[in-house]
Amino acid sequence: MREPTYFILAALLAGPLHGYAIIKHAEAMSGGRVRLTTGTLYTALDRLTAEGHIRLVSEELVAGRIRRSYGLTDKGSAALRAEAQRMAEAARLVTGEESVPRRSQVGRKARTA
Amino acid sequence: MSASGEGRFTTLERRCRLLLRAYPAAYRAERGEEIVGTLVEATPGDRAWPLPRDIRGLAIGSLRARAQLNRCNTTAANLRVAVFAGVAAYLAYEAAGILGGLARAAEHGWPFTWHSLVVATLNVVTLVLAWLSHRRTMVLAGALPAAASLALVGPWHPYEVGYAVTYLACLAVLIALVGQERPDRRWLWLIGPIVLAELLVARVVPGTGAEADVIGVVTLCLLTLVSIAWLAVDARLAIAVIVFVLAESLPLAMANLVTGIELPFLGICAAVAAPAVWLLRRQSAHPGRPTQT
């Protein structure tokens, strides 16, 4: 999962958001690293909707324009948590105590290969 | 909101809508208002244009949205659209050539044959009917110029035989494709420059030969460059241009069959067509791959 996708899904964890709110949440959650452009955001929203990771939750009319809010689906939530778990395990390889046996497992596999 | 603020907002919104025109019309109808709203919100208050990074993002997003259009159709369906467009471009090009030549002949008082005018007009009618999916009337309108070409053009020269064979082949392809997938209006821009260049050659350029060749070659080179640049987004354009070039070159190839001077050129076309079809296959929908909207 690419970083912008991860932060779009993460932004929706707390509840449904509309496009601009997703951009701001993703930027804040990533410490300013992920600055989504409008074009990138809607390309990602199209893809995530097609994949069933997010869904349209509500539509409202604001200043004469339609504003849609999107929410996480169960599939999207599961994919996000799986990605977070994967990244946490990858991080522990470098920073945590649990990294030692995993490294030795990798080493054992390499030796037996 | 102050009057000046309202004015800025309106200008910004208008410019956002202008940028949004890069997206396909169907996509704009579905998402346009929403994207404009987000763009306006994301643009700082003192700006009359969206941020450069947002403009860049819209350009990339529009290309992706256009690339997604093909994924709704199978490879065969996309191929049919490309071949239809290429054949239609060739028939329009032939009709424009005849009509331009007739206009020039009339202007200079040169002799010309009336059946050419009939053939060119029926060519145009055939194309319009094909585009409108009227197969039966199209077959009738197409058969007449075909018969005229076969019966009235003479004495028979290898180039004319090649021309008649190409014309009949194009007609057969159109008949086979009518009623199936049809190129939409966007494809008319491909026919437009080809027809314009041909009319320009016949009507404006004084003399014949080198000047006419330059206009033809420049137009074809420009079309080829555009189609290559567009390959990653939509390979159908490149295939349509290849079909047009093949149809346009076939009479000359048949006339020079003995010397084989055109064969390397036709070989290059075929070599370019192979990767274009491969790309089209990747860009199209597959039974095993879910379609994306």
Coordinates of C-alpha atoms in Angstrom, one line a residue:
Chain A
M1 CA 0.0 0.0 0.0
R2 CA 1.4 3.4 -1.0
E3 CA 1.8 6.1 1.6
P4 CA -0.9 8.5 0.3
T5 CA -3.4 5.6 0.2
Y6 CA -2.4 4.6 3.7
F7 CA -3.0 8.1 5.1
I8 CA -6.3 8.5 3.1
L9 CA -7.6 5.4 4.8
A10 CA -6.1 6.4 8.1
A11 CA -7.9 9.8 7.9
L12 CA -11.2 8.0 7.6
L13 CA -10.6 5.8 10.7
A14 CA -12.3 8.4 13.0
G15 CA -15.3 8.7 10.7
P16 CA -16.5 9.9 7.3
L17 CA -14.9 12.9 5.7
H18 CA -15.3 15.0 2.6
G19 CA -12.5 15.6 0.0
Y20 CA -10.9 18.7 1.5
A21 CA -11.1 17.3 5.0
I22 CA -9.3 14.1 3.9
I23 CA -6.5 16.3 2.4
K24 CA -6.1 18.2 5.7
H25 CA -6.3 15.1 7.9
A26 CA -3.8 13.2 5.8
E27 CA -1.4 16.1 5.9
A28 CA -1.8 16.5 9.7
M29 CA -1.5 12.8 10.5
S30 CA 1.7 12.4 8.4
G31 CA 3.3 15.5 9.9
G32 CA 3.1 17.4 6.7
R33 CA 4.8 14.7 4.6
V34 CA 1.7 13.6 2.6
R35 CA 0.3 16.7 0.9
L36 CA -2.4 15.3 -1.5
T37 CA -3.3 17.4 -4.5
T38 CA -7.0 17.4 -5.5
G39 CA -6.3 15.4 -8.6
T40 CA -4.4 12.8 -6.7
L41 CA -7.1 12.5 -4.0
Y42 CA -9.9 11.9 -6.4
T43 CA -7.9 9.3 -8.4
A44 CA -7.2 7.5 -5.2
L45 CA -10.9 7.8 -4.0
D46 CA -12.1 6.3 -7.4
R47 CA -9.7 3.4 -7.0
L48 CA -10.4 2.8 -3.3
T49 CA -14.2 2.9 -4.0
A50 CA -13.8 0.4 -6.9
E51 CA -11.8 -1.9 -4.7
G52 CA -14.4 -1.7 -1.9
H53 CA -12.1 -0.1 0.6
I54 CA -14.2 3.1 1.0
R55 CA -17.8 3.9 0.3
L56 CA -19.9 7.0 -0.3
V57 CA -21.6 7.9 3.0
S58 CA -23.5 11.1 2.4
E59 CA -24.0 13.9 -0.1
E60 CA -24.9 17.5 0.7
L61 CA -25.1 20.8 -1.2
V62 CA -22.6 23.4 0.0
A63 CA -22.4 26.8 -1.8
G64 CA -24.3 25.3 -4.7
R65 CA -21.8 22.5 -5.1
I66 CA -22.2 18.8 -4.2
R67 CA -20.0 17.7 -1.3
R68 CA -19.6 14.0 -0.8
S69 CA -18.4 12.3 2.4
Y70 CA -16.6 9.0 2.3
G71 CA -16.2 6.3 5.0
L72 CA -14.2 3.2 5.5
T73 CA -15.7 -0.2 4.7
D74 CA -14.9 -3.3 6.8
K75 CA -12.6 -4.4 3.9
G76 CA -10.8 -1.0 3.9
S77 CA -10.5 -1.0 7.7
A78 CA -9.0 -4.6 7.6
A79 CA -6.6 -3.6 4.8
L80 CA -5.5 -0.5 6.8
R81 CA -4.9 -2.5 10.0
A82 CA -3.1 -5.3 8.1
E83 CA -0.8 -2.6 6.6
A84 CA -0.2 -1.0 9.9
Q85 CA 0.6 -4.4 11.4
R86 CA 3.0 -5.1 8.5
M87 CA 4.8 -1.8 9.0
A88 CA 4.9 -2.2 12.8
E89 CA 6.6 -5.6 12.3
A90 CA 9.0 -4.1 9.8
A91 CA 9.8 -1.3 12.2
R92 CA 10.4 -3.7 15.0
L93 CA 13.1 -5.4 12.9
V94 CA 15.1 -2.2 13.2
T95 CA 14.0 -0.7 16.5
G96 CA 12.5 -3.4 18.8
E97 CA 13.5 -6.4 20.9
E98 CA 11.4 -8.8 18.8
S99 CA 13.7 -8.1 15.9
V100 CA 16.4 -10.5 17.1
P101 CA 14.7 -13.9 16.8
R102 CA 13.2 -12.8 13.4
R103 CA 16.6 -11.9 12.1
S104 CA 17.9 -15.3 13.3
Q105 CA 15.0 -17.0 11.5
V106 CA 15.9 -15.2 8.4
G107 CA 19.5 -16.2 8.8
R108 CA 18.5 -19.8 9.4
K109 CA 16.4 -19.8 6.3
A110 CA 19.3 -18.3 4.3
R111 CA 21.7 -20.9 5.6
T112 CA 19.4 -23.9 4.9
A113 CA 18.5 -22.5 1.4
Chain B
M1 CA -18.4 37.6 1.7
S2 CA -17.3 41.0 0.3
A3 CA -18.0 42.0 -3.3
S4 CA -14.3 41.6 -4.2
G5 CA -14.1 38.3 -2.3
E6 CA -17.2 37.1 -4.2
G7 CA -15.5 38.3 -7.5
R8 CA -12.3 36.4 -6.7
F9 CA -14.3 33.3 -5.8
T10 CA -16.2 33.4 -9.1
T11 CA -13.0 33.9 -11.1
L12 CA -11.3 31.1 -9.2
E13 CA -14.2 28.8 -9.7
R14 CA -14.4 29.6 -13.4
R15 CA -10.7 28.8 -13.7
C16 CA -11.1 25.6 -11.8
R17 CA -13.8 24.5 -14.2
L18 CA -11.5 25.4 -17.1
L19 CA -8.8 23.1 -15.7
L20 CA -11.4 20.4 -15.1
R21 CA -12.1 20.3 -18.9
A22 CA -9.0 18.1 -19.2
Y23 CA -11.1 15.3 -17.7
P24 CA -13.5 13.2 -19.8
A25 CA -17.0 14.6 -20.0
A26 CA -18.6 11.6 -18.3
Y27 CA -16.2 11.9 -15.4
R28 CA -16.8 15.7 -15.1
A29 CA -20.6 15.1 -15.0
E30 CA -20.1 12.6 -12.1
R31 CA -17.3 14.3 -10.1
G32 CA -16.9 17.8 -11.5
E33 CA -18.8 19.8 -8.9
E34 CA -17.2 17.9 -6.1
I35 CA -13.7 18.4 -7.4
V36 CA -14.3 22.2 -8.0
G37 CA -15.5 22.5 -4.4
T38 CA -12.4 20.8 -3.1
L39 CA -10.1 22.8 -5.3
V40 CA -11.7 26.1 -4.2
E41 CA -11.3 25.1 -0.6
A42 CA -7.7 24.0 -1.1
T43 CA -6.7 27.3 -2.8
P44 CA -5.5 30.1 -0.5
G45 CA -7.7 33.1 -0.3
D46 CA -5.4 35.5 -2.1
R47 CA -5.1 33.4 -5.3
A48 CA -7.1 33.6 -8.5
W49 CA -5.7 30.3 -9.8
P50 CA -5.3 27.0 -8.0
L51 CA -1.9 26.2 -6.7
P52 CA 0.6 24.9 -9.3
R53 CA 0.8 21.5 -7.5
D54 CA -3.0 21.2 -7.7
I55 CA -2.9 22.1 -11.4
R56 CA -0.2 19.5 -12.0
G57 CA -2.3 17.0 -9.9
L58 CA -5.3 17.7 -12.1
A59 CA -3.4 17.2 -15.3
I60 CA -2.1 13.8 -14.1
G61 CA -5.5 12.9 -12.7
S62 CA -7.2 13.7 -16.0
L63 CA -4.8 11.5 -17.9
R64 CA -5.5 8.6 -15.4
A65 CA -9.2 9.2 -15.8
R66 CA -8.9 9.0 -19.6
A67 CA -6.8 5.9 -19.4
Q68 CA -9.5 4.3 -17.2
L69 CA -12.1 4.8 -20.0
N70 CA -10.6 1.9 -22.0
R71 CA -10.8 -0.4 -19.0
C72 CA -14.6 -0.5 -19.4
N73 CA -14.2 -2.3 -22.8
T74 CA -12.6 -5.5 -23.8
T75 CA -9.5 -5.5 -26.1
A76 CA -11.6 -6.6 -29.1
A77 CA -14.1 -3.8 -28.5
N78 CA -11.3 -1.2 -28.2
L79 CA -9.6 -2.6 -31.3
R80 CA -12.8 -2.3 -33.2
V81 CA -13.1 1.4 -32.3
A82 CA -9.5 2.0 -33.4
V83 CA -9.9 0.3 -36.7
F84 CA -13.3 2.0 -37.4
A85 CA -11.6 5.4 -36.7
G86 CA -8.6 4.6 -39.0
V87 CA -10.8 3.4 -41.8
A88 CA -13.2 6.3 -41.4
A89 CA -10.1 8.7 -41.5
Y90 CA -8.9 7.1 -44.8
L91 CA -12.3 7.3 -46.5
A92 CA -12.7 10.9 -45.4
Y93 CA -9.2 11.6 -46.7
E94 CA -10.0 10.1 -50.1
A95 CA -13.3 12.1 -50.3
A96 CA -11.4 15.3 -49.4
G97 CA -8.8 14.6 -52.0
I98 CA -11.4 14.1 -54.8
L99 CA -13.4 17.2 -53.7
G100 CA -10.3 19.4 -53.4
G101 CA -9.2 18.3 -56.8
L102 CA -12.6 19.0 -58.3
A103 CA -12.7 22.5 -56.7
R104 CA -9.3 23.2 -58.1
A105 CA -10.2 21.9 -61.6
A106 CA -13.4 24.1 -61.6
E107 CA -11.4 27.1 -60.6
H108 CA -8.8 26.7 -63.3
G109 CA -11.3 25.5 -66.0
W110 CA -9.6 22.1 -66.2
P111 CA -11.7 19.2 -67.4
F112 CA -13.0 16.9 -64.7
T113 CA -15.3 13.9 -64.5
W114 CA -18.7 14.3 -62.8
H115 CA -18.6 10.7 -61.5
S116 CA -15.7 11.8 -59.2
L117 CA -18.0 14.2 -57.5
V118 CA -20.7 11.5 -57.1
V119 CA -18.1 9.1 -55.7
A120 CA -16.8 11.6 -53.2
T121 CA -20.2 12.7 -52.1
L122 CA -21.3 9.1 -51.7
N123 CA -18.1 8.4 -49.7
V124 CA -19.1 11.2 -47.3
V125 CA -22.6 9.9 -47.1
T126 CA -21.3 6.3 -46.4
L127 CA -19.2 7.6 -43.6
V128 CA -21.9 9.6 -42.0
L129 CA -24.3 6.6 -42.2
A130 CA -21.7 4.3 -40.8
W131 CA -21.1 6.7 -37.9
L132 CA -24.8 6.8 -37.3
S133 CA -25.0 3.0 -37.5
H134 CA -27.4 2.8 -40.4
R135 CA -26.0 -0.4 -41.8
R136 CA -28.4 -1.1 -44.7
T137 CA -28.4 2.4 -46.1
M138 CA -24.7 2.6 -45.6
V139 CA -24.1 -0.6 -47.6
L140 CA -26.2 0.9 -50.4
A141 CA -24.4 4.3 -50.3
G142 CA -21.0 2.5 -50.1
A143 CA -21.7 0.0 -52.9
L144 CA -22.4 2.8 -55.4
P145 CA -19.0 4.6 -55.2
A146 CA -17.4 1.1 -55.2
A147 CA -19.2 0.2 -58.4
A148 CA -18.4 3.6 -59.9
S149 CA -14.7 3.2 -59.0
L150 CA -14.6 -0.2 -60.6
A151 CA -16.6 0.6 -63.7
L152 CA -15.7 4.2 -64.6
V153 CA -12.0 4.6 -63.6
G154 CA -9.7 3.6 -66.4
P155 CA -7.6 2.6 -68.1
W156 CA -6.7 0.2 -65.4
H157 CA -3.4 0.9 -63.8
P158 CA -1.9 -1.0 -60.8
Y159 CA -2.3 2.1 -58.6
E160 CA -6.0 2.3 -59.5
V161 CA -6.4 -1.5 -58.9
G162 CA -4.7 -1.0 -55.5
Y163 CA -7.0 2.0 -54.8
A164 CA -10.1 0.0 -55.7
V165 CA -9.0 -3.0 -53.5
T166 CA -8.2 -0.7 -50.6
Y167 CA -11.5 1.1 -50.9
L168 CA -13.5 -2.2 -51.1
A169 CA -11.5 -3.5 -48.1
C170 CA -12.3 -0.4 -46.1
L171 CA -15.9 -0.6 -47.0
A172 CA -16.0 -4.2 -46.0
V173 CA -14.4 -3.4 -42.6
L174 CA -16.9 -0.6 -42.0
I175 CA -19.8 -2.9 -42.9
A176 CA -18.5 -5.5 -40.4
L177 CA -18.0 -2.9 -37.7
V178 CA -21.2 -0.9 -38.0
G179 CA -23.7 -1.5 -35.3
Q180 CA -21.0 -2.5 -32.8
E181 CA -18.7 -0.2 -30.9
R182 CA -18.5 3.1 -32.5
P183 CA -16.0 5.9 -32.0
D184 CA -17.5 8.8 -30.2
R185 CA -17.3 12.5 -31.3
R186 CA -13.9 12.9 -29.8
W187 CA -12.5 10.9 -32.7
L188 CA -13.6 13.5 -35.2
W189 CA -10.5 15.5 -34.3
L190 CA -8.4 12.7 -36.0
I191 CA -10.4 13.0 -39.2
G192 CA -10.4 16.8 -39.0
P193 CA -6.6 17.5 -39.6
I194 CA -6.4 14.8 -42.2
V195 CA -9.2 16.2 -44.2
L196 CA -8.0 19.8 -43.7
A197 CA -4.5 18.9 -44.9
E198 CA -5.8 17.1 -48.0
L199 CA -8.1 20.1 -48.8
L200 CA -5.2 22.4 -48.2
V201 CA -3.0 20.4 -50.6
A202 CA -5.6 20.5 -53.3
R203 CA -7.0 24.0 -52.9
V204 CA -4.3 26.3 -51.6
V205 CA -0.9 25.1 -52.5
P206 CA 0.2 26.3 -55.9
G207 CA 1.5 23.7 -58.2
T208 CA 1.8 20.1 -57.3
G209 CA 4.5 17.7 -56.1
A210 CA 6.9 18.9 -53.4
E211 CA 4.7 21.4 -51.6
A212 CA 1.8 18.9 -51.4
D213 CA 4.2 16.2 -50.2
V214 CA 5.5 18.5 -47.4
I215 CA 2.0 19.3 -46.1
G216 CA 1.1 15.6 -46.2
V217 CA 4.2 14.4 -44.5
V218 CA 4.1 17.2 -41.8
T219 CA 0.5 16.3 -41.0
L220 CA 1.3 12.6 -40.8
C221 CA 4.4 13.3 -38.7
L222 CA 2.4 15.4 -36.3
L223 CA -0.4 12.8 -36.0
T224 CA 2.2 10.1 -35.4
L225 CA 4.0 12.2 -32.7
V226 CA 0.6 12.9 -30.9
S227 CA -0.4 9.2 -31.1
I228 CA 3.0 8.1 -29.7
A229 CA 2.7 10.7 -26.9
W230 CA -0.8 9.4 -26.2
L231 CA 0.2 5.7 -26.3
A232 CA 0.4 5.3 -22.5
V233 CA -3.0 6.8 -22.1
D234 CA -4.9 5.4 -25.0
A235 CA -3.2 3.1 -27.6
R236 CA -6.3 3.2 -29.8
L237 CA -5.1 6.5 -31.4
A238 CA -1.8 4.9 -32.6
I239 CA -3.6 1.9 -34.0
A240 CA -6.1 4.2 -35.8
V241 CA -3.2 6.2 -37.3
I242 CA -1.5 2.9 -38.4
V243 CA -4.7 1.7 -40.1
F244 CA -5.0 5.0 -41.9
V245 CA -1.3 4.9 -43.0
L246 CA -1.6 1.3 -44.2
A247 CA -4.8 2.0 -46.2
E248 CA -3.2 5.2 -47.7
S249 CA 0.0 3.3 -48.6
L250 CA -1.6 0.1 -50.0
P251 CA -2.4 1.4 -53.5
L252 CA 1.2 2.6 -53.9
A253 CA 2.5 -0.7 -52.5
M254 CA 0.4 -2.6 -55.1
A255 CA 1.5 -0.3 -57.9
N256 CA 5.1 -1.0 -56.9
L257 CA 4.6 -4.6 -56.1
V258 CA 7.4 -5.7 -58.5
T259 CA 10.0 -3.3 -57.1
G260 CA 8.8 -3.8 -53.5
I261 CA 9.8 -0.2 -52.7
E262 CA 6.9 0.2 -50.2
L263 CA 7.3 -3.0 -48.4
P264 CA 9.8 -1.8 -45.8
F265 CA 7.5 1.0 -45.0
L266 CA 4.6 -1.4 -44.5
G267 CA 6.8 -3.6 -42.4
I268 CA 7.6 -0.7 -40.1
C269 CA 3.9 0.0 -39.7
A270 CA 3.3 -3.6 -38.8
A271 CA 6.2 -3.5 -36.4
V272 CA 4.8 -0.4 -34.6
A273 CA 1.3 -1.9 -34.6
A274 CA 2.4 -4.9 -32.5
P275 CA 3.5 -3.0 -29.4
A276 CA 0.5 -0.7 -29.8
V277 CA -1.9 -3.7 -29.7
W278 CA 0.0 -5.2 -26.8
L279 CA -0.4 -1.9 -24.9
L280 CA -4.1 -1.7 -25.8
R281 CA -4.5 -5.2 -24.4
R282 CA -3.0 -4.0 -21.1
Q283 CA -5.3 -1.0 -21.1
S284 CA -8.5 -2.9 -21.7
A285 CA -10.7 -4.9 -19.4
H286 CA -9.9 -8.5 -18.8
P287 CA -12.3 -11.2 -17.5
G288 CA -10.0 -11.9 -14.6
R289 CA -9.3 -8.3 -13.8
P290 CA -11.9 -6.2 -12.0
T291 CA -12.8 -3.0 -13.9
Q292 CA -12.1 0.3 -12.2
T293 CA -14.4 3.3 -12.5

